[in-house]
XYZ file of C-alpha atoms in Angstrom:
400
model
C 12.485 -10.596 -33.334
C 11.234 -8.264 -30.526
C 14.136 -7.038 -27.757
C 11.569 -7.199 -25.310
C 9.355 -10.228 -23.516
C 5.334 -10.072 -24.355
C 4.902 -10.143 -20.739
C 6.183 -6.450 -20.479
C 3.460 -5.743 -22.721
C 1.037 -6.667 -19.905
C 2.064 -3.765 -17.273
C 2.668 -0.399 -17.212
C 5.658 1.459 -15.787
C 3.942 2.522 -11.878
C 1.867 5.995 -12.715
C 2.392 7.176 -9.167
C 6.113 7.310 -9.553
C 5.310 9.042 -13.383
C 3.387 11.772 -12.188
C 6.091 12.462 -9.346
C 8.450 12.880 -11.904
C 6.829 14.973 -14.161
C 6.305 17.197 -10.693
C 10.031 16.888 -10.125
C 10.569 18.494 -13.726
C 8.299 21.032 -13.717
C 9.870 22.229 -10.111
C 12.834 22.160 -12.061
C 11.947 24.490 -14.219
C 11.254 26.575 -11.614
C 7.514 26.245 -10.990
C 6.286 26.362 -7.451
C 5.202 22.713 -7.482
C 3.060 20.872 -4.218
C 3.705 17.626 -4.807
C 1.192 15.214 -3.355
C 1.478 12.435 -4.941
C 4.214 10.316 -3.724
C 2.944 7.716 -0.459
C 6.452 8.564 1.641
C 6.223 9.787 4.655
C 8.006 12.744 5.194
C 9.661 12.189 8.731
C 13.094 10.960 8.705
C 13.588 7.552 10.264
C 13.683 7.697 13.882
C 16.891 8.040 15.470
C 17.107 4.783 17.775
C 17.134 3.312 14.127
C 19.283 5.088 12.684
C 21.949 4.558 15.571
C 21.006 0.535 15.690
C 22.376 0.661 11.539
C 25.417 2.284 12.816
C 26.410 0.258 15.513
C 25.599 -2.609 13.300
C 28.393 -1.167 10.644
C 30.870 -0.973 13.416
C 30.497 -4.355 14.556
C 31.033 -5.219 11.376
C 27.651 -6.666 9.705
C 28.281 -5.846 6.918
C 28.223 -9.325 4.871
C 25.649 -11.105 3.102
C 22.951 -12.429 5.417
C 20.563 -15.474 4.800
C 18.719 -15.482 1.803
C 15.129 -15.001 3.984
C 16.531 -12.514 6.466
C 18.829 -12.810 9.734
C 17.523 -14.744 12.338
C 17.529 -11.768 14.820
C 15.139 -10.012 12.060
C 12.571 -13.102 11.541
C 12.591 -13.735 15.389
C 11.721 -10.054 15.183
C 8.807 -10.210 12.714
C 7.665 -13.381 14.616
C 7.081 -11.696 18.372
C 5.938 -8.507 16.192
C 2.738 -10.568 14.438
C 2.627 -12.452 18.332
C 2.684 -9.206 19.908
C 0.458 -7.489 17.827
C -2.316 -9.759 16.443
C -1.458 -13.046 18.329
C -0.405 -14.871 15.358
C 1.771 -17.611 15.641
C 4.953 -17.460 13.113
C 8.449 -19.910 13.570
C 11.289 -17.807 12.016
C 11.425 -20.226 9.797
C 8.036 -18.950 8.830
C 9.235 -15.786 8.420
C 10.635 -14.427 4.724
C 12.461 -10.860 4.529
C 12.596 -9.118 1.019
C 13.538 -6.167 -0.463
C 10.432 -3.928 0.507
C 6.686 -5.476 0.492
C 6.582 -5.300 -3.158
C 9.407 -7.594 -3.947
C 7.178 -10.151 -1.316
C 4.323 -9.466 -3.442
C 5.864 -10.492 -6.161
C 7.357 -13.410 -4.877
C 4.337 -14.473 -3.745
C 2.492 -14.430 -6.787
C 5.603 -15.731 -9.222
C 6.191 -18.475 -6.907
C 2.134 -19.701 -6.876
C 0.446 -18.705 -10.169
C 0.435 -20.675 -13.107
C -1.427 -19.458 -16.828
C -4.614 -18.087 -16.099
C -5.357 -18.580 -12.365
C -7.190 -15.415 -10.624
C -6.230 -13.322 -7.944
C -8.928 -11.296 -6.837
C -7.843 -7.663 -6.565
C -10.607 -5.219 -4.888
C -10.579 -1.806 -5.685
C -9.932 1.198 -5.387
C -6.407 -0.880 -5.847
C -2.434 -0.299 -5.421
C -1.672 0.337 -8.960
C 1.104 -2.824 -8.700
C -0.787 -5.279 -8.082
C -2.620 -6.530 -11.082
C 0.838 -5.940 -13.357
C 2.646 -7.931 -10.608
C -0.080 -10.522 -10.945
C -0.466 -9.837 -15.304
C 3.244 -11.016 -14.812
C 3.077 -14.217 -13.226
C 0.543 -14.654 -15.796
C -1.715 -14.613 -13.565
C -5.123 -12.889 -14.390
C -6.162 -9.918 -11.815
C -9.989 -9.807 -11.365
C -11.106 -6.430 -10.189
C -13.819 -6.107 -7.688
C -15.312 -2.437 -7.503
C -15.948 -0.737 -4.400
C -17.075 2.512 -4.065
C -18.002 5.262 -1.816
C -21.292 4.258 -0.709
C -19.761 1.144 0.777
C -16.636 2.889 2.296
C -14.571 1.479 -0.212
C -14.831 -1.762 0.690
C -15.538 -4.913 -0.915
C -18.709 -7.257 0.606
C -19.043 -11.061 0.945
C -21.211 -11.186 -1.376
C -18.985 -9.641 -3.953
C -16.300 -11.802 -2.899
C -18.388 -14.697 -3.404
C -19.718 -13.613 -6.930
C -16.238 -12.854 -7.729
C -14.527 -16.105 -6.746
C -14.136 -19.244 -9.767
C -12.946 -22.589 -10.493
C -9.514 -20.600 -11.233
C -9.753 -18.375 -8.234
C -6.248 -18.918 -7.006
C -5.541 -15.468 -4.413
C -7.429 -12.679 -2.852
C -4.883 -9.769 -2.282
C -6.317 -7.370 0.533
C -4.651 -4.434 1.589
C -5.875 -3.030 4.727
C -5.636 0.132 5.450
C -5.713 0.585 1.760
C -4.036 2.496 -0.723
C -4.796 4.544 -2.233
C -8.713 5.592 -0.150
C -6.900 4.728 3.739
C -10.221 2.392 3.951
C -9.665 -0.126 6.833
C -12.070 -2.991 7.696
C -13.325 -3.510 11.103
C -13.233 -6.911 12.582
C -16.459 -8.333 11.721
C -16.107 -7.148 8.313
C -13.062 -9.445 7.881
C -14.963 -12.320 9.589
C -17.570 -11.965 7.210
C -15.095 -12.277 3.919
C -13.401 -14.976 6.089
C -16.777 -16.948 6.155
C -16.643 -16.740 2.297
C -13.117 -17.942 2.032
C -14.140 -21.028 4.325
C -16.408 -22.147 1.351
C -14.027 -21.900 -1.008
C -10.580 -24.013 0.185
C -8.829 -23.645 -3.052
C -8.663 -19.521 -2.808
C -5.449 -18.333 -0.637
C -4.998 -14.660 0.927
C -2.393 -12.018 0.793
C -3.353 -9.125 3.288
C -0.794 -6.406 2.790
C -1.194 -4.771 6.191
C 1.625 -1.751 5.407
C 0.362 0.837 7.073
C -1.882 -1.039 9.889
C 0.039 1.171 12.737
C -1.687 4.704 11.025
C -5.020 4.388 11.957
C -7.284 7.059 13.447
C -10.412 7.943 15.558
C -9.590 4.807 17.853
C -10.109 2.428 15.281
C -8.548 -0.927 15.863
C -6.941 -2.681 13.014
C -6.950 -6.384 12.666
C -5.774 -9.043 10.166
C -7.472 -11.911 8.488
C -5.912 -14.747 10.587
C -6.545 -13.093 13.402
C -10.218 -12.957 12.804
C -10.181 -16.186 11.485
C -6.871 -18.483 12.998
C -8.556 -21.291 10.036
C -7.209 -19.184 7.125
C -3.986 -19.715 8.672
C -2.263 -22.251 6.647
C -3.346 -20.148 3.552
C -2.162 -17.083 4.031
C 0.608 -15.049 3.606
C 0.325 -11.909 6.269
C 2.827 -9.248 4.812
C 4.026 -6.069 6.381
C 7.256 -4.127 6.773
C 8.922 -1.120 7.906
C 8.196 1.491 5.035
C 4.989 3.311 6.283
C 5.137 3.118 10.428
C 8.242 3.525 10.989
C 9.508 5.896 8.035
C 11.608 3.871 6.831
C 11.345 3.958 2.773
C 14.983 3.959 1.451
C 16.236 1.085 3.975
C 13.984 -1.420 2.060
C 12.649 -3.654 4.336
C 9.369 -6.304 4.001
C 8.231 -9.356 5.641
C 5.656 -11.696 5.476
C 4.686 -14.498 7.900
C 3.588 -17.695 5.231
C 2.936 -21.068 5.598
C 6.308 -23.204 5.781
C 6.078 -24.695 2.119
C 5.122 -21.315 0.907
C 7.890 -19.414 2.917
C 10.558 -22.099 1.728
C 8.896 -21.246 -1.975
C 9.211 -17.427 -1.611
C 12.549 -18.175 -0.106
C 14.124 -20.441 -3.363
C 12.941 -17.516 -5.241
C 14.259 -14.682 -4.037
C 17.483 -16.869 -4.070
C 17.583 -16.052 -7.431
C 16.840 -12.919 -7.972
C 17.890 -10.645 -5.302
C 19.260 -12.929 -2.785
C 19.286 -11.329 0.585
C 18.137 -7.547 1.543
C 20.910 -5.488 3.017
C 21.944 -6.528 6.251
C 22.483 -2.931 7.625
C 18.917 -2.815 6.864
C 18.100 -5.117 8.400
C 19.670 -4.584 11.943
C 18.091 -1.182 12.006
C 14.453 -3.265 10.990
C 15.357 -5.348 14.277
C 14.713 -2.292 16.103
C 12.177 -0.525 14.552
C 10.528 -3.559 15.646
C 11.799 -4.265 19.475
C 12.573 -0.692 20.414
C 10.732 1.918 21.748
C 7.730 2.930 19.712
C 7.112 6.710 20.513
C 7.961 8.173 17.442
C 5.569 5.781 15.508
C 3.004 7.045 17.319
C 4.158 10.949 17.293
C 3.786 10.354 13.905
C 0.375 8.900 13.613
C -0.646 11.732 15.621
C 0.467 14.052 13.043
C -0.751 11.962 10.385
C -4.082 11.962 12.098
C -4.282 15.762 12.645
C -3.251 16.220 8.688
C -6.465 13.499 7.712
C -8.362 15.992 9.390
C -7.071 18.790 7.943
C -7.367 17.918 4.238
C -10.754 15.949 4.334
C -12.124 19.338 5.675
C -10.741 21.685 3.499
C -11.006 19.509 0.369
C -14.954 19.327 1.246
C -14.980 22.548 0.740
C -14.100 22.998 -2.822
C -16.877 22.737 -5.145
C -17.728 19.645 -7.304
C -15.576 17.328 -4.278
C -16.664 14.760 -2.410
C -13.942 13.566 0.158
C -15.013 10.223 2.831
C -12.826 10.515 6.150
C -11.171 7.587 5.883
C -9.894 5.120 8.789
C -6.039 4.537 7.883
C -2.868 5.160 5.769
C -1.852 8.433 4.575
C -4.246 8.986 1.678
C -7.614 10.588 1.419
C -9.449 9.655 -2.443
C -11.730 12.613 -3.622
C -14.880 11.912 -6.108
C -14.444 14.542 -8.636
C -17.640 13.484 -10.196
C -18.741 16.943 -10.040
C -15.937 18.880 -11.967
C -16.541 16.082 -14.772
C -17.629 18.003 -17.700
C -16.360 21.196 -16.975
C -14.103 24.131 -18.622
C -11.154 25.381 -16.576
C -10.398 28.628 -16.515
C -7.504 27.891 -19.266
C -10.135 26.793 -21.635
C -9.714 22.958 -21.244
C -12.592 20.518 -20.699
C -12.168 17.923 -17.811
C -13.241 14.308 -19.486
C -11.561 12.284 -16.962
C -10.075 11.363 -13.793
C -6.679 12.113 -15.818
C -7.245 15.505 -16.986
C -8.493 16.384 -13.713
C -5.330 16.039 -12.052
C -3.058 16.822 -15.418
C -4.762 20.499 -15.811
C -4.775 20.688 -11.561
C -0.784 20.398 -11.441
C -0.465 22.701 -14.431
C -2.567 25.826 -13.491
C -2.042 25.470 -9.997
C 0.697 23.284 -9.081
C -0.425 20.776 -7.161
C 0.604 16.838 -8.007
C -1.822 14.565 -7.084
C -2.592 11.092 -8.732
C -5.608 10.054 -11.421
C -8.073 7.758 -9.755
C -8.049 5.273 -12.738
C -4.287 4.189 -12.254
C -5.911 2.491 -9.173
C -8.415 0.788 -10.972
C -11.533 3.532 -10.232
C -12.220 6.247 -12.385
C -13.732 9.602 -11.536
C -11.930 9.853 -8.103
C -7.911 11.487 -7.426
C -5.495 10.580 -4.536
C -3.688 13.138 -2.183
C -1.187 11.853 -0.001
C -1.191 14.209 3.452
C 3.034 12.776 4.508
C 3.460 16.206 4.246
C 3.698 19.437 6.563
C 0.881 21.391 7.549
C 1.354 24.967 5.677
C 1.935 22.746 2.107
C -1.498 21.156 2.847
C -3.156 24.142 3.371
C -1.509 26.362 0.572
C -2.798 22.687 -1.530
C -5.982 22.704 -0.988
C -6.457 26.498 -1.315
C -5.539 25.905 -4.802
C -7.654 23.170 -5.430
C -10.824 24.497 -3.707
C -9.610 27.554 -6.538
C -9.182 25.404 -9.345
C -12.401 23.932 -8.665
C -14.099 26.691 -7.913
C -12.686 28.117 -11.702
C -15.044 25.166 -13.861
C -17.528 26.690 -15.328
């Protein structure tokens, strides 16, 4: 008898978190590693924050909260989806968890019986089709590639969609390419969804305050207020407000949903910590300055690395809209000898014989579902960028 359930068979441990690791190692050994790979941003958490957790400890908050959040939080997340993209959340509509993943997951374990779909366009997060393979669910990838921005059409969605079609899972801005849709492009994947009652949204909308160029981002609902009553609009305090290690996600669901999500996570994690919490109360209500100090940065950095990484030969790099991620084509180092003898096959070797002849950590395109490509992050400084992409455009420029 196996130790282990067949559904861990189904997933793979997360290959952005392996590849930081081996990066940690080999900087252990002394190398001088760049490590790109890791989507953190690398600002500390801003100090109104930080001093809200405090005073939070002193006053003695330190107990277990409600299983879906305190109600100062949820009345938080409601006026923040109000505020933001006029959406219309109770708190009771409201569900906290343990970062956005753990509402992912809830999400999915708490709706997906054998075999239903959840339609999972990509360039993809690499969790989630193992967070769907393990509510035994079935992910259905949807290409999209450069030509199209990175961005799935209607009239892929509608090809894509079944009788078992039970979820599509957008994540705008995405990650790993930073590809945001506009407006109208939501409307028109909203007109598909209208045809199809039976298929339910999750739009992970993580890093929807780090967008550039004056683009405005929107959500589904927003777009399209029918979709309302199925969809789950997640987002949390990770990305905008650097805010990684406090562990803090929220979605605004329908109520049966939310009360679903809620009876869940009642038995797994129970609450997220409530010092956490207080400080996510005002990352929300407090001033927002250093949010956008940061995009500012993150914006000049975008800039930065799509330019220089344009410059090294066999690299295509789009300019993308959002996040902190830019996602290379290396279609044109495919083939190639490096100049320690190796031949590039894949997306995988690329980035494997990149971090060790020059250092740099970066992640393989296919552990987001789409082969031939490599993501950077740029929540980084400025001179690690640059001294980055020097030795890529050099690496590159080695192939023969």
């Amino acid at each position: 008898m196996s130790l282990t359930a067949e559904r861990l068979d189904r997933i793979s441990p997360s290959q952005t978190i392996a590849i930081s690791a081996k990066a940690r190692a080999l900087k252990a050994e002394g190398r001088n590693i760049i490590s790109l790979s890791a989507g953190e941003p690398d600002f500390d958490t801003p100090r109104n924050i930080k001093d809200a957790a405090i005073a939070a400890m002193e006053r003695g908050e330190t107990r277990y909260t409600d299983v879906s959040g305190t109600k100062a939080l949820r009345e938080a997340a409601a006026a923040y989806f109000k505020r933001e993209h006029g959406l219309d959340y109770t708190a009771e509509e409201i569900v906290v968890s343990t970062g956005g993943k753990q509402v992912i997951f809830n999400a999915m374990l708490a709706t997906l019986n054998a075999g239903d779909e959840a339609i999972i366009p990509a360039p993809c997060w690499v969790s989630y089709p193992d967070i769907v393979a393990l509510a035994d669910g079935k992910p259905v990838i949807v290409p999209a590639g450069q030509n199209q921005g990175f961005k799935i059409t209607p009239e892929q969605l509608e090809a894509a969609i079944t009788p078992k079609t039970k979820w599509l899972i957008l994540n705008n801005p995405s990650n790993p390419t930073g590809a945001a849709y506009t407006a109208a492009e939501l409307k028109g994947l909203a007109e598909v969804l209208l045809r199809h009652p039976q298929v339910w949204v999750f739009t992970d909308d993580i890093y929807e305050k780090l967008v550039y160029g004056g683009f405005k981002c929107s959500t589904i609902v927003e777009v399209e207020p029918r979709l309302k009553e199925r969809t789950i609009t997640m987002n949390g305090c990770s990305k905008a407000w650097a805010m990684t290690g406090w562990r803090i996600g929220f979605a605004g669901a329908p109520l049966k949903l939310a009360k679903a999500m809620d009876k869940l996570q009642s038995q797994s994690t129970s609450a997220t910590s409530s010092i956490s919490q207080a400080a996510a109360v005002e990352a929300l209500n407090g001033p927002q300055d250093s949010v956008e100090a940061m995009r500012v940065a993150y914006e000049r950095r975008r800039d930065l690395v799509v330019g220089l990484l344009n410059q090294a030969p066999g690299i295509h790099c789009l300019t993308p809209e959002g996040a902190f991620y830019v996602f290379p084509s290396i279609h044109g180092c495919l083939g190639k000898t490096t100049a320690s003898g190796k031949t590039i096959e894949s997306d995988e070797d690329f980035v494997t014989l990149l971090l060790e002849d020059e250092g740099v950590a970066a992640v393989h395109g296919s552990a987001f579902m789409f082969p031939g490509h490599f993501r950077i992050s740029y929540a980084t400084d400025d001179a690690s960028l640059v001294e980055a992409c020097s030795r890529i455009q050099r690496f590159c420029a080695g192939l023969k």
